[in-house]
């Protein structure tokens, strides 16, 4: 499991439109996707 601050940083950048989910490293992509979907 990745550090929560790192996950949240990726989520913020995706919501801002700076990056897409495909720019997130594969190792943590599912965790970031789960946060975005509210799970």
mmCIF file of C-alpha atoms in Angstrom:
data_model
loop_
_atom_site.group_PDB
_atom_site.id
_atom_site.type_symbol
_atom_site.label_atom_id
_atom_site.label_comp_id
_atom_site.label_asym_id
_atom_site.label_seq_id
_atom_site.Cartn_x
_atom_site.Cartn_y
_atom_site.Cartn_z
ATOM 1 C CA UNK A 1 0.000 0.000 0.000
ATOM 2 C CA UNK A 2 1.290 3.415 -0.947
ATOM 3 C CA UNK A 3 1.540 6.397 1.356
ATOM 4 C CA UNK A 4 -1.838 8.149 1.651
ATOM 5 C CA UNK A 5 -0.309 11.564 0.906
ATOM 6 C CA UNK A 6 1.126 10.261 -2.364
ATOM 7 C CA UNK A 7 -2.218 8.756 -3.381
ATOM 8 C CA UNK A 8 -4.047 11.988 -2.577
ATOM 9 C CA UNK A 9 -1.511 14.004 -4.568
ATOM 10 C CA UNK A 10 -2.222 11.873 -7.640
ATOM 11 C CA UNK A 11 -5.982 12.228 -7.080
ATOM 12 C CA UNK A 12 -5.683 16.035 -6.867
ATOM 13 C CA UNK A 13 -3.625 16.183 -10.065
ATOM 14 C CA UNK A 14 -6.157 13.995 -11.913
ATOM 15 C CA UNK A 15 -9.102 16.118 -10.731
ATOM 16 C CA UNK A 16 -7.237 19.270 -11.762
ATOM 17 C CA UNK A 17 -6.662 17.804 -15.216
ATOM 18 C CA UNK A 18 -2.875 17.906 -15.004
ATOM 19 C CA UNK A 19 -2.559 14.133 -15.482
ATOM 20 C CA UNK A 20 -4.759 11.162 -16.360
ATOM 21 C CA UNK A 21 -5.117 7.827 -14.591
ATOM 22 C CA UNK A 22 -2.738 6.377 -17.188
ATOM 23 C CA UNK A 23 0.032 8.656 -15.891
ATOM 24 C CA UNK A 24 -0.151 7.069 -12.429
ATOM 25 C CA UNK A 25 2.369 4.248 -11.830
ATOM 26 C CA UNK A 26 0.751 0.845 -12.401
ATOM 27 C CA UNK A 27 1.619 -0.315 -8.875
ATOM 28 C CA UNK A 28 -0.758 2.198 -7.270
ATOM 29 C CA UNK A 29 -3.203 2.887 -10.105
ATOM 30 C CA UNK A 30 -6.019 0.755 -8.643
ATOM 31 C CA UNK A 31 -5.720 2.463 -5.253
ATOM 32 C CA UNK A 32 -5.948 5.902 -6.883
ATOM 33 C CA UNK A 33 -8.909 4.780 -8.998
ATOM 34 C CA UNK A 34 -10.697 3.526 -5.856
ATOM 35 C CA UNK A 35 -10.257 6.909 -4.139
ATOM 36 C CA UNK A 36 -11.611 8.763 -7.174
ATOM 37 C CA UNK A 37 -14.626 6.455 -7.370
ATOM 38 C CA UNK A 38 -15.257 6.962 -3.648
ATOM 39 C CA UNK A 39 -14.696 3.401 -2.483
#
